[in-house]
Amino acid sequence: MLEWKEEYSIGVEQIDEQHKHLFEIGNKIYDLLENYLYVDKYDRIVAIIRELKDYTKYHFQAEEDYMIELKYPRYFSQKVEHDDFIKKIEEIDLESLDRDQDKHIREILTFVFDWVLEHILKKDMLIGA
């Protein structure tokens, strides 16, 4: 589980609120992984993946619009990272996910948490600086 800390704040309220929501989506993945009452988690993880993809597209667009407005010099490198994240989510093999659900849920969780934290702390922090 990943908890929001004030040190993750970049100082742009709209973006910080969106980052908090990304943490919430990531924690839905964590909660699903830890829930041993569900024998078949496939439909739930597919719904979370869809939510993650839709929300990150919305968030990335908002963040990119903000960077354009600021004439942020690292806009293009940010855009490439955003596009790569979306591509990775879109490439999740749902068929193999169904065969070994917990393994793939764990991989998705690690990818999302690692990427979001790394991106916020190393890239997005520079936007608010």
Short mmCIF file of N, CA and C in Angstrom, two decimals:
data_model
loop_
_atom_site.label_atom_id
_atom_site.label_comp_id
_atom_site.label_asym_id
_atom_site.label_seq_id
_atom_site.Cartn_x
_atom_site.Cartn_y
_atom_site.Cartn_z
N MET A 1 0.85 -1.18 0.00
CA MET A 1 0.00 0.00 0.00
C MET A 1 0.89 1.24 0.00
N LEU A 2 0.44 2.24 -0.68
CA LEU A 2 1.22 3.46 -0.80
C LEU A 2 0.40 4.62 -0.25
N GLU A 3 0.98 5.33 0.67
CA GLU A 3 0.29 6.46 1.27
C GLU A 3 0.90 7.77 0.77
N TRP A 4 0.01 8.72 0.50
CA TRP A 4 0.45 10.04 0.07
C TRP A 4 1.17 10.73 1.22
N LYS A 5 2.28 11.34 0.90
CA LYS A 5 3.04 12.13 1.88
C LYS A 5 3.18 13.54 1.30
N GLU A 6 3.21 14.51 2.15
CA GLU A 6 3.33 15.89 1.69
C GLU A 6 4.61 16.11 0.88
N GLU A 7 5.62 15.32 1.13
CA GLU A 7 6.87 15.46 0.38
C GLU A 7 6.69 15.09 -1.10
N TYR A 8 5.58 14.44 -1.45
CA TYR A 8 5.29 14.12 -2.85
C TYR A 8 4.62 15.29 -3.57
N SER A 9 4.20 16.28 -2.81
CA SER A 9 3.51 17.43 -3.39
C SER A 9 4.49 18.24 -4.24
N ILE A 10 4.03 18.59 -5.46
CA ILE A 10 4.88 19.42 -6.32
C ILE A 10 4.52 20.90 -6.19
N GLY A 11 3.46 21.18 -5.43
CA GLY A 11 3.07 22.57 -5.20
C GLY A 11 2.08 23.13 -6.20
N VAL A 12 1.54 22.27 -7.05
CA VAL A 12 0.50 22.67 -8.01
C VAL A 12 -0.73 21.86 -7.61
N GLU A 13 -1.71 22.53 -7.01
CA GLU A 13 -2.83 21.85 -6.37
C GLU A 13 -3.54 20.86 -7.29
N GLN A 14 -3.86 21.28 -8.50
CA GLN A 14 -4.57 20.41 -9.43
C GLN A 14 -3.79 19.12 -9.69
N ILE A 15 -2.50 19.26 -9.94
CA ILE A 15 -1.67 18.09 -10.23
C ILE A 15 -1.49 17.23 -8.99
N ASP A 16 -1.30 17.86 -7.84
CA ASP A 16 -1.17 17.09 -6.60
C ASP A 16 -2.42 16.26 -6.33
N GLU A 17 -3.59 16.84 -6.55
CA GLU A 17 -4.85 16.11 -6.33
C GLU A 17 -4.95 14.93 -7.30
N GLN A 18 -4.52 15.13 -8.53
CA GLN A 18 -4.54 14.04 -9.50
C GLN A 18 -3.55 12.95 -9.12
N HIS A 19 -2.38 13.33 -8.63
CA HIS A 19 -1.41 12.34 -8.18
C HIS A 19 -1.99 11.53 -7.02
N LYS A 20 -2.68 12.19 -6.11
CA LYS A 20 -3.32 11.47 -4.99
C LYS A 20 -4.30 10.44 -5.52
N HIS A 21 -5.04 10.80 -6.56
CA HIS A 21 -5.99 9.85 -7.13
C HIS A 21 -5.26 8.66 -7.78
N LEU A 22 -4.11 8.91 -8.40
CA LEU A 22 -3.32 7.80 -8.94
C LEU A 22 -2.89 6.85 -7.83
N PHE A 23 -2.55 7.40 -6.66
CA PHE A 23 -2.22 6.56 -5.51
C PHE A 23 -3.43 5.72 -5.13
N GLU A 24 -4.62 6.31 -5.15
CA GLU A 24 -5.84 5.58 -4.80
C GLU A 24 -6.07 4.43 -5.77
N ILE A 25 -5.86 4.66 -7.05
CA ILE A 25 -6.03 3.59 -8.03
C ILE A 25 -4.99 2.49 -7.78
N GLY A 26 -3.76 2.90 -7.53
CA GLY A 26 -2.72 1.92 -7.20
C GLY A 26 -3.08 1.11 -5.97
N ASN A 27 -3.67 1.76 -5.00
CA ASN A 27 -4.06 1.05 -3.78
C ASN A 27 -5.24 0.11 -4.02
N LYS A 28 -6.06 0.39 -5.02
CA LYS A 28 -7.11 -0.57 -5.40
C LYS A 28 -6.47 -1.86 -5.92
N ILE A 29 -5.39 -1.70 -6.68
CA ILE A 29 -4.66 -2.87 -7.17
C ILE A 29 -4.10 -3.65 -5.98
N TYR A 30 -3.50 -2.93 -5.03
CA TYR A 30 -2.94 -3.57 -3.84
C TYR A 30 -4.03 -4.30 -3.05
N ASP A 31 -5.16 -3.62 -2.84
CA ASP A 31 -6.26 -4.24 -2.09
C ASP A 31 -6.75 -5.50 -2.77
N LEU A 32 -6.83 -5.48 -4.08
CA LEU A 32 -7.27 -6.66 -4.82
C LEU A 32 -6.26 -7.79 -4.66
N LEU A 33 -5.00 -7.47 -4.74
CA LEU A 33 -3.96 -8.49 -4.57
C LEU A 33 -4.07 -9.14 -3.19
N GLU A 34 -4.30 -8.33 -2.19
CA GLU A 34 -4.34 -8.82 -0.81
C GLU A 34 -5.67 -9.48 -0.43
N ASN A 35 -6.67 -9.38 -1.29
CA ASN A 35 -7.98 -9.94 -0.99
C ASN A 35 -8.01 -11.41 -1.41
N TYR A 36 -8.03 -12.27 -0.41
CA TYR A 36 -8.01 -13.70 -0.68
C TYR A 36 -9.41 -14.30 -0.73
N LEU A 37 -10.43 -13.47 -0.59
CA LEU A 37 -11.80 -13.95 -0.70
C LEU A 37 -12.21 -14.16 -2.15
N TYR A 38 -11.60 -13.40 -3.05
CA TYR A 38 -11.91 -13.55 -4.47
C TYR A 38 -11.02 -14.64 -5.07
N VAL A 39 -11.66 -15.66 -5.58
CA VAL A 39 -10.91 -16.71 -6.27
C VAL A 39 -10.54 -16.24 -7.66
N ASP A 40 -11.48 -15.60 -8.33
CA ASP A 40 -11.25 -15.08 -9.68
C ASP A 40 -11.29 -13.56 -9.63
N LYS A 41 -10.16 -12.94 -9.85
CA LYS A 41 -10.03 -11.48 -9.76
C LYS A 41 -10.00 -10.81 -11.14
N TYR A 42 -10.16 -11.60 -12.18
CA TYR A 42 -9.95 -11.11 -13.53
C TYR A 42 -10.79 -9.87 -13.86
N ASP A 43 -12.09 -9.95 -13.67
CA ASP A 43 -12.96 -8.82 -14.03
C ASP A 43 -12.61 -7.58 -13.22
N ARG A 44 -12.24 -7.77 -11.97
CA ARG A 44 -11.90 -6.63 -11.12
C ARG A 44 -10.60 -5.96 -11.57
N ILE A 45 -9.59 -6.77 -11.90
CA ILE A 45 -8.32 -6.16 -12.31
C ILE A 45 -8.46 -5.50 -13.68
N VAL A 46 -9.26 -6.09 -14.56
CA VAL A 46 -9.48 -5.46 -15.87
C VAL A 46 -10.16 -4.11 -15.68
N ALA A 47 -11.11 -4.04 -14.76
CA ALA A 47 -11.79 -2.76 -14.49
C ALA A 47 -10.81 -1.73 -13.91
N ILE A 48 -9.93 -2.17 -13.05
CA ILE A 48 -8.94 -1.26 -12.46
C ILE A 48 -7.95 -0.80 -13.53
N ILE A 49 -7.52 -1.71 -14.39
CA ILE A 49 -6.61 -1.34 -15.47
C ILE A 49 -7.27 -0.31 -16.38
N ARG A 50 -8.53 -0.52 -16.69
CA ARG A 50 -9.27 0.43 -17.53
C ARG A 50 -9.34 1.80 -16.84
N GLU A 51 -9.65 1.79 -15.54
CA GLU A 51 -9.70 3.05 -14.78
C GLU A 51 -8.33 3.72 -14.78
N LEU A 52 -7.28 2.94 -14.56
CA LEU A 52 -5.92 3.49 -14.54
C LEU A 52 -5.58 4.11 -15.89
N LYS A 53 -5.89 3.41 -16.97
CA LYS A 53 -5.58 3.93 -18.30
C LYS A 53 -6.36 5.22 -18.57
N ASP A 54 -7.66 5.20 -18.29
CA ASP A 54 -8.48 6.38 -18.55
C ASP A 54 -8.05 7.56 -17.70
N TYR A 55 -7.76 7.30 -16.43
CA TYR A 55 -7.39 8.41 -15.54
C TYR A 55 -6.00 8.95 -15.88
N THR A 56 -5.06 8.07 -16.20
CA THR A 56 -3.73 8.58 -16.52
C THR A 56 -3.77 9.40 -17.81
N LYS A 57 -4.60 9.00 -18.77
CA LYS A 57 -4.72 9.81 -19.99
C LYS A 57 -5.25 11.21 -19.63
N TYR A 58 -6.25 11.26 -18.79
CA TYR A 58 -6.80 12.54 -18.34
C TYR A 58 -5.74 13.34 -17.59
N HIS A 59 -5.07 12.69 -16.65
CA HIS A 59 -4.05 13.37 -15.83
C HIS A 59 -2.89 13.87 -16.69
N PHE A 60 -2.39 13.00 -17.56
CA PHE A 60 -1.26 13.38 -18.39
C PHE A 60 -1.61 14.57 -19.28
N GLN A 61 -2.82 14.56 -19.82
CA GLN A 61 -3.25 15.69 -20.65
C GLN A 61 -3.28 16.98 -19.85
N ALA A 62 -3.81 16.91 -18.63
CA ALA A 62 -3.86 18.10 -17.77
C ALA A 62 -2.45 18.58 -17.43
N GLU A 63 -1.58 17.64 -17.12
CA GLU A 63 -0.20 17.98 -16.77
C GLU A 63 0.52 18.57 -17.99
N GLU A 64 0.31 17.98 -19.14
CA GLU A 64 0.96 18.48 -20.36
C GLU A 64 0.42 19.87 -20.73
N ASP A 65 -0.87 20.08 -20.59
CA ASP A 65 -1.44 21.41 -20.85
C ASP A 65 -0.81 22.44 -19.91
N TYR A 66 -0.63 22.08 -18.66
CA TYR A 66 -0.01 22.98 -17.68
C TYR A 66 1.44 23.29 -18.09
N MET A 67 2.17 22.26 -18.53
CA MET A 67 3.56 22.47 -18.94
C MET A 67 3.64 23.37 -20.18
N ILE A 68 2.72 23.19 -21.11
CA ILE A 68 2.70 24.05 -22.31
C ILE A 68 2.42 25.49 -21.90
N GLU A 69 1.47 25.66 -21.00
CA GLU A 69 1.14 27.00 -20.51
C GLU A 69 2.35 27.67 -19.86
N LEU A 70 3.14 26.89 -19.14
CA LEU A 70 4.34 27.42 -18.49
C LEU A 70 5.53 27.56 -19.43
N LYS A 71 5.38 27.00 -20.64
CA LYS A 71 6.51 26.89 -21.56
C LYS A 71 7.65 26.10 -20.90
N TYR A 72 7.25 25.01 -20.29
CA TYR A 72 8.17 24.15 -19.54
C TYR A 72 9.19 23.51 -20.49
N PRO A 73 10.48 23.70 -20.26
CA PRO A 73 11.50 23.24 -21.21
C PRO A 73 11.62 21.72 -21.33
N ARG A 74 11.15 20.97 -20.35
CA ARG A 74 11.25 19.50 -20.40
C ARG A 74 9.94 18.85 -20.83
N TYR A 75 9.07 19.63 -21.43
CA TYR A 75 7.76 19.12 -21.84
C TYR A 75 7.86 17.85 -22.69
N PHE A 76 8.70 17.87 -23.72
CA PHE A 76 8.75 16.74 -24.65
C PHE A 76 9.24 15.46 -23.98
N SER A 77 10.22 15.56 -23.10
CA SER A 77 10.68 14.35 -22.41
C SER A 77 9.59 13.82 -21.48
N GLN A 78 8.84 14.72 -20.85
CA GLN A 78 7.71 14.30 -20.02
C GLN A 78 6.66 13.60 -20.88
N LYS A 79 6.35 14.18 -22.03
CA LYS A 79 5.34 13.61 -22.92
C LYS A 79 5.74 12.20 -23.36
N VAL A 80 7.00 12.02 -23.68
CA VAL A 80 7.48 10.69 -24.08
C VAL A 80 7.28 9.69 -22.93
N GLU A 81 7.61 10.09 -21.71
CA GLU A 81 7.42 9.19 -20.57
C GLU A 81 5.94 8.88 -20.36
N HIS A 82 5.11 9.90 -20.50
CA HIS A 82 3.66 9.69 -20.36
C HIS A 82 3.16 8.70 -21.41
N ASP A 83 3.57 8.92 -22.65
CA ASP A 83 3.13 8.03 -23.73
C ASP A 83 3.63 6.60 -23.51
N ASP A 84 4.85 6.46 -23.01
CA ASP A 84 5.40 5.13 -22.73
C ASP A 84 4.60 4.42 -21.63
N PHE A 85 4.18 5.18 -20.62
CA PHE A 85 3.38 4.60 -19.54
C PHE A 85 2.06 4.08 -20.09
N ILE A 86 1.38 4.89 -20.86
CA ILE A 86 0.09 4.49 -21.44
C ILE A 86 0.28 3.25 -22.33
N LYS A 87 1.33 3.26 -23.13
CA LYS A 87 1.60 2.11 -24.00
C LYS A 87 1.80 0.84 -23.19
N LYS A 88 2.54 0.95 -22.10
CA LYS A 88 2.78 -0.22 -21.23
C LYS A 88 1.46 -0.74 -20.66
N ILE A 89 0.59 0.15 -20.24
CA ILE A 89 -0.71 -0.26 -19.70
C ILE A 89 -1.54 -0.92 -20.81
N GLU A 90 -1.52 -0.35 -21.99
CA GLU A 90 -2.31 -0.89 -23.10
C GLU A 90 -1.77 -2.24 -23.56
N GLU A 91 -0.50 -2.53 -23.30
CA GLU A 91 0.10 -3.78 -23.74
C GLU A 91 -0.05 -4.91 -22.74
N ILE A 92 -0.72 -4.67 -21.64
CA ILE A 92 -0.92 -5.75 -20.67
C ILE A 92 -1.68 -6.88 -21.35
N ASP A 93 -1.12 -8.05 -21.29
CA ASP A 93 -1.70 -9.23 -21.93
C ASP A 93 -2.78 -9.80 -21.01
N LEU A 94 -4.03 -9.50 -21.34
CA LEU A 94 -5.14 -9.91 -20.49
C LEU A 94 -5.33 -11.42 -20.48
N GLU A 95 -4.94 -12.08 -21.53
CA GLU A 95 -5.07 -13.54 -21.56
C GLU A 95 -4.11 -14.19 -20.57
N SER A 96 -2.85 -13.75 -20.56
CA SER A 96 -1.91 -14.33 -19.60
C SER A 96 -2.23 -13.87 -18.18
N LEU A 97 -2.78 -12.68 -18.06
CA LEU A 97 -3.21 -12.20 -16.73
C LEU A 97 -4.24 -13.16 -16.15
N ASP A 98 -5.12 -13.66 -16.98
CA ASP A 98 -6.18 -14.56 -16.51
C ASP A 98 -5.60 -15.89 -16.03
N ARG A 99 -4.50 -16.32 -16.61
CA ARG A 99 -3.91 -17.62 -16.24
C ARG A 99 -3.21 -17.58 -14.89
N ASP A 100 -2.58 -16.47 -14.55
CA ASP A 100 -1.86 -16.37 -13.28
C ASP A 100 -2.13 -14.97 -12.70
N GLN A 101 -3.32 -14.80 -12.17
CA GLN A 101 -3.81 -13.48 -11.80
C GLN A 101 -2.95 -12.78 -10.75
N ASP A 102 -2.68 -13.42 -9.64
CA ASP A 102 -1.93 -12.74 -8.58
C ASP A 102 -0.53 -12.34 -9.03
N LYS A 103 0.11 -13.18 -9.81
CA LYS A 103 1.45 -12.85 -10.31
C LYS A 103 1.39 -11.57 -11.16
N HIS A 104 0.43 -11.51 -12.06
CA HIS A 104 0.34 -10.34 -12.94
C HIS A 104 -0.17 -9.11 -12.19
N ILE A 105 -1.05 -9.29 -11.25
CA ILE A 105 -1.49 -8.16 -10.44
C ILE A 105 -0.31 -7.58 -9.68
N ARG A 106 0.53 -8.45 -9.13
CA ARG A 106 1.73 -8.00 -8.40
C ARG A 106 2.66 -7.23 -9.34
N GLU A 107 2.85 -7.72 -10.57
CA GLU A 107 3.71 -7.03 -11.54
C GLU A 107 3.14 -5.66 -11.90
N ILE A 108 1.84 -5.59 -12.11
CA ILE A 108 1.20 -4.31 -12.43
C ILE A 108 1.34 -3.35 -11.26
N LEU A 109 1.13 -3.86 -10.06
CA LEU A 109 1.25 -3.03 -8.86
C LEU A 109 2.66 -2.46 -8.73
N THR A 110 3.65 -3.30 -8.89
CA THR A 110 5.04 -2.84 -8.78
C THR A 110 5.34 -1.81 -9.85
N PHE A 111 4.92 -2.07 -11.08
CA PHE A 111 5.15 -1.12 -12.17
C PHE A 111 4.51 0.23 -11.85
N VAL A 112 3.25 0.21 -11.45
CA VAL A 112 2.52 1.46 -11.20
C VAL A 112 3.14 2.23 -10.04
N PHE A 113 3.36 1.57 -8.92
CA PHE A 113 3.92 2.28 -7.76
C PHE A 113 5.31 2.80 -8.05
N ASP A 114 6.16 1.97 -8.65
CA ASP A 114 7.52 2.41 -8.95
C ASP A 114 7.51 3.58 -9.93
N TRP A 115 6.72 3.47 -10.99
CA TRP A 115 6.69 4.51 -12.01
C TRP A 115 6.14 5.81 -11.44
N VAL A 116 5.02 5.72 -10.75
CA VAL A 116 4.38 6.94 -10.22
C VAL A 116 5.32 7.65 -9.24
N LEU A 117 5.88 6.91 -8.30
CA LEU A 117 6.79 7.55 -7.33
C LEU A 117 8.01 8.13 -8.02
N GLU A 118 8.64 7.36 -8.87
CA GLU A 118 9.84 7.82 -9.58
C GLU A 118 9.51 9.07 -10.41
N HIS A 119 8.41 9.02 -11.11
CA HIS A 119 8.05 10.13 -12.00
C HIS A 119 7.72 11.39 -11.20
N ILE A 120 6.95 11.23 -10.14
CA ILE A 120 6.59 12.40 -9.33
C ILE A 120 7.83 13.00 -8.69
N LEU A 121 8.63 12.17 -8.06
CA LEU A 121 9.77 12.67 -7.28
C LEU A 121 10.91 13.20 -8.15
N LYS A 122 11.09 12.64 -9.34
CA LYS A 122 12.22 13.07 -10.15
C LYS A 122 11.85 13.97 -11.31
N LYS A 123 10.66 13.84 -11.85
CA LYS A 123 10.29 14.61 -13.04
C LYS A 123 9.28 15.71 -12.70
N ASP A 124 8.17 15.31 -12.09
CA ASP A 124 7.11 16.28 -11.83
C ASP A 124 7.50 17.33 -10.80
N MET A 125 8.38 16.98 -9.89
CA MET A 125 8.85 17.96 -8.90
C MET A 125 9.44 19.20 -9.58
N LEU A 126 10.05 18.96 -10.74
CA LEU A 126 10.70 20.06 -11.46
C LEU A 126 9.69 21.03 -12.06
N ILE A 127 8.47 20.56 -12.29
CA ILE A 127 7.44 21.43 -12.85
C ILE A 127 7.07 22.50 -11.83
N GLY A 128 6.92 22.08 -10.58
CA GLY A 128 6.50 23.01 -9.53
C GLY A 128 7.63 23.87 -9.00
N ALA A 129 8.86 23.50 -9.36
CA ALA A 129 10.03 24.21 -8.81
C ALA A 129 10.16 25.62 -9.37
#
